[in-house]
Structures are given as structure tokens and as C-alpha cells.
Coordinates of C-alpha atoms in Angstrom, one line a residue:
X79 CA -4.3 10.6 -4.6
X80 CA -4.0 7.2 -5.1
X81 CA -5.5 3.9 -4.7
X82 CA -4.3 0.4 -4.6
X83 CA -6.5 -3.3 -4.7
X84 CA -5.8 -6.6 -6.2
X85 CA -6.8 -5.7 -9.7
X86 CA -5.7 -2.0 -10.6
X87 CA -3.8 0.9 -9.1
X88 CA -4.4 4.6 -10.2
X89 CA -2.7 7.5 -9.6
X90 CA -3.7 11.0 -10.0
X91 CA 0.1 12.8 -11.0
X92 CA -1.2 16.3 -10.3
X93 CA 1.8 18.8 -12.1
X94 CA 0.8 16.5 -15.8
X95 CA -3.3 16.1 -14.9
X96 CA -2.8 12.8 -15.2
X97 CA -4.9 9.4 -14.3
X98 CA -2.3 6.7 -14.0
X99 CA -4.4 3.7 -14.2
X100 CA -2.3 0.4 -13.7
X101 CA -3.1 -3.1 -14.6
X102 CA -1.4 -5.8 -12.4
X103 CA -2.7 -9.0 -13.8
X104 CA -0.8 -10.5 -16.0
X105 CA -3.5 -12.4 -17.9
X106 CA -7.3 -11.0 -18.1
X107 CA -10.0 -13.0 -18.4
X108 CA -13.6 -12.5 -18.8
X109 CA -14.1 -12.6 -15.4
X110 CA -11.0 -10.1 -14.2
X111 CA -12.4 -8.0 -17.2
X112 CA -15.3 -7.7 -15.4
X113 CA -14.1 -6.8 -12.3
X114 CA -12.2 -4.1 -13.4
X115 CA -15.0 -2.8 -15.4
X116 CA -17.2 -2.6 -12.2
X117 CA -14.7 -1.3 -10.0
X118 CA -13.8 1.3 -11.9
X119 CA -17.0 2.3 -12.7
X120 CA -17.8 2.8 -9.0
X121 CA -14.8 4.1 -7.9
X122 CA -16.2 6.9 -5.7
X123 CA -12.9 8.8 -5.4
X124 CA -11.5 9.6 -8.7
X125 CA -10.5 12.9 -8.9
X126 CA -10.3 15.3 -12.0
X127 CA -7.8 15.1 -14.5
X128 CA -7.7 15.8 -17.9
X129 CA -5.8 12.8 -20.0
X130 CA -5.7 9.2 -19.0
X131 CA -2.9 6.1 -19.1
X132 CA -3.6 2.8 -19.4
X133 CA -0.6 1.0 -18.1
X134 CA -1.3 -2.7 -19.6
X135 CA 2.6 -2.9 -19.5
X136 CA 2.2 -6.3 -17.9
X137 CA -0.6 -8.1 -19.4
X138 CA 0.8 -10.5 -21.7
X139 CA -2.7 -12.4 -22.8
X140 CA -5.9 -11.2 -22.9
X141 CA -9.2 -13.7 -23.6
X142 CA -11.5 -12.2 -26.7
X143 CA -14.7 -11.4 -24.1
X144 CA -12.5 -9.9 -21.9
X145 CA -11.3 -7.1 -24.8
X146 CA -14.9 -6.3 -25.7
X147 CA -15.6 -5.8 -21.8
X148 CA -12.4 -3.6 -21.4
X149 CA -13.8 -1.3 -24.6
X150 CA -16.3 -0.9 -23.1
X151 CA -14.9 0.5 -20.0
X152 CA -13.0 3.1 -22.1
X153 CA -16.3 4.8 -22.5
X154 CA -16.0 5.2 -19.2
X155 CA -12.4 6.1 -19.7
X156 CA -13.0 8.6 -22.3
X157 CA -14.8 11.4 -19.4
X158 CA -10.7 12.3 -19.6
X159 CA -11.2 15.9 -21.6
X160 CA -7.7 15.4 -23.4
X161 CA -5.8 12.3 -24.4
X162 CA -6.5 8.6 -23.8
X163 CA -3.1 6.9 -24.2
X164 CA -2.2 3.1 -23.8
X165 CA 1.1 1.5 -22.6
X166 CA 1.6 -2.1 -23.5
X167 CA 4.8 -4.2 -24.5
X168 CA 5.9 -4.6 -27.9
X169 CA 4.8 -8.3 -28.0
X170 CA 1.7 -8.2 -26.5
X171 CA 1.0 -4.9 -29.0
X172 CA 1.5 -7.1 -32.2
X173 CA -0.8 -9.8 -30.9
X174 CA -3.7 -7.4 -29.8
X175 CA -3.0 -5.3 -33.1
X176 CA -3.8 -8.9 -35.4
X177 CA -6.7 -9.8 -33.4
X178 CA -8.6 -6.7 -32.5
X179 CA -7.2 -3.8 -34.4
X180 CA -10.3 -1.7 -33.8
X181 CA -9.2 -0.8 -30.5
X182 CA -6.1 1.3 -32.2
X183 CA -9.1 3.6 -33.3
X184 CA -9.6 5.6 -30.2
X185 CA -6.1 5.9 -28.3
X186 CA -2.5 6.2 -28.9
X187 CA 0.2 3.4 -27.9
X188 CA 3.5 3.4 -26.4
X189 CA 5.5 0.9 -24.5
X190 CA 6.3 3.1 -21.0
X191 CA 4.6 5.6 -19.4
X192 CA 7.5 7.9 -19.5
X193 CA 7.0 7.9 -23.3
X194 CA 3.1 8.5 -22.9
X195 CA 3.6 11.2 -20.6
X196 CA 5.9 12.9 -23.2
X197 CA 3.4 12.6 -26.1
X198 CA 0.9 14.2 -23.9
X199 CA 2.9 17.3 -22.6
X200 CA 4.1 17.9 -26.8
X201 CA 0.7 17.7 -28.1
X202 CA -0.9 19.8 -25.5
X203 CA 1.4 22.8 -26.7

């Protein structure tokens, strides 16, 4: 299953339980932030899986209400029963790190999916 708009795409991969959820803006703003949020949080179609990817891969700024909005929806996020794992690029990771380290409490960071899937299938042995 998957589903593609303007904002996001997601991708359930099936043989790793996996959400793929994608960000295509490059830049998020409050606004997008928002969108996103509400979106998400009435996506009607999600099916189940059990760990979740955040493929930020290709933001490259982010706008300070926009991170508190997108913490928020990783509450949402979080209904994944294992591992919540976020890809971003090793740039935009030491800029978010500086400014809002408290969002490196909840999820584990890697720069491609490939190596997120891989953390996920080791620690699930």
C-alpha cells in the first residue's frame, strides 16, 4: 500500500513491517508542518506495521514552530509497536542537533533508509 500527495508519501514495505513515510519538501514551515500533521493524523488508510521511517532525507531547513508541530506528530508516530527511526542528511543533522537536541531523545538517526532498515532487522533479533 502506498500513497502519494504533495506533501508526504508512505509506504507500507510488508516482508520488514515497515511504514515508509517520506518528506518531499525541501523546506518546512509552520504552515507545511501543519499540513502534514493534519494529514497524517487523518489518514484513513494506514495499515499496520510495527516500526516507522521518517525519510527527512531532503529537508534542508526547518522553521522552529514547525519542529514543535512535527514532535508533536511523532506522538502520533509512536502507535508503531517497535522502532521509530529518522533519516536525514548529515548537514541538516548537525543543524537540527545544535538547535533542538531534544528530538534525538525518542528515535534513532541515520542518513538512508537502507541503513535504517538494517538497524531495525539487527535489533529485532
Amino acid at each position: 500500500m502506498s500513497v502519494n500527495n504533495t506533501l508526504y508519501t508512505y509506504t507500507h514495505l510488508p516482508e520488514d513491517d515497515i511504514l515508509l513515510f517520506t518528506l518531499k519538501l525541501t523546506t518546512i514551515e509552520k504552515d507545511a508542518a501543519t499540513a502534514i500533521y493534519e494529514a497524517y493524523s487523518n489518514e484513513k488508510t494506514l495499515p499496520d506495521f510495527s516500526d516507522f521511517i521518517l525519510d527527512a532525507g531532503k529537508v534542508t531547513d526547518i522553521s522552529n514552530p514547525a519542529i514543535g508541530i512535527l514532535m508533536k506528530s511523532m506522538s502520533i508516530m509512536k502507535k508503531a509497536k517497535g522502532y521509530l527511526v529518522l533519516v536525514m542528511s548529515e548537514a541538516f543533522l548537525q543543524k537540527i542537533m545544535v538547535d533542538h537536541p531534544e528530538m534525538f531523545n525518542y528515535m534513532a538517526v541515520f542518513h538512508t533508509v537502507d541503513d535504517a532498515k538494517a538497524f531495525i532487522s539487527r535489533s529485532r533479533k
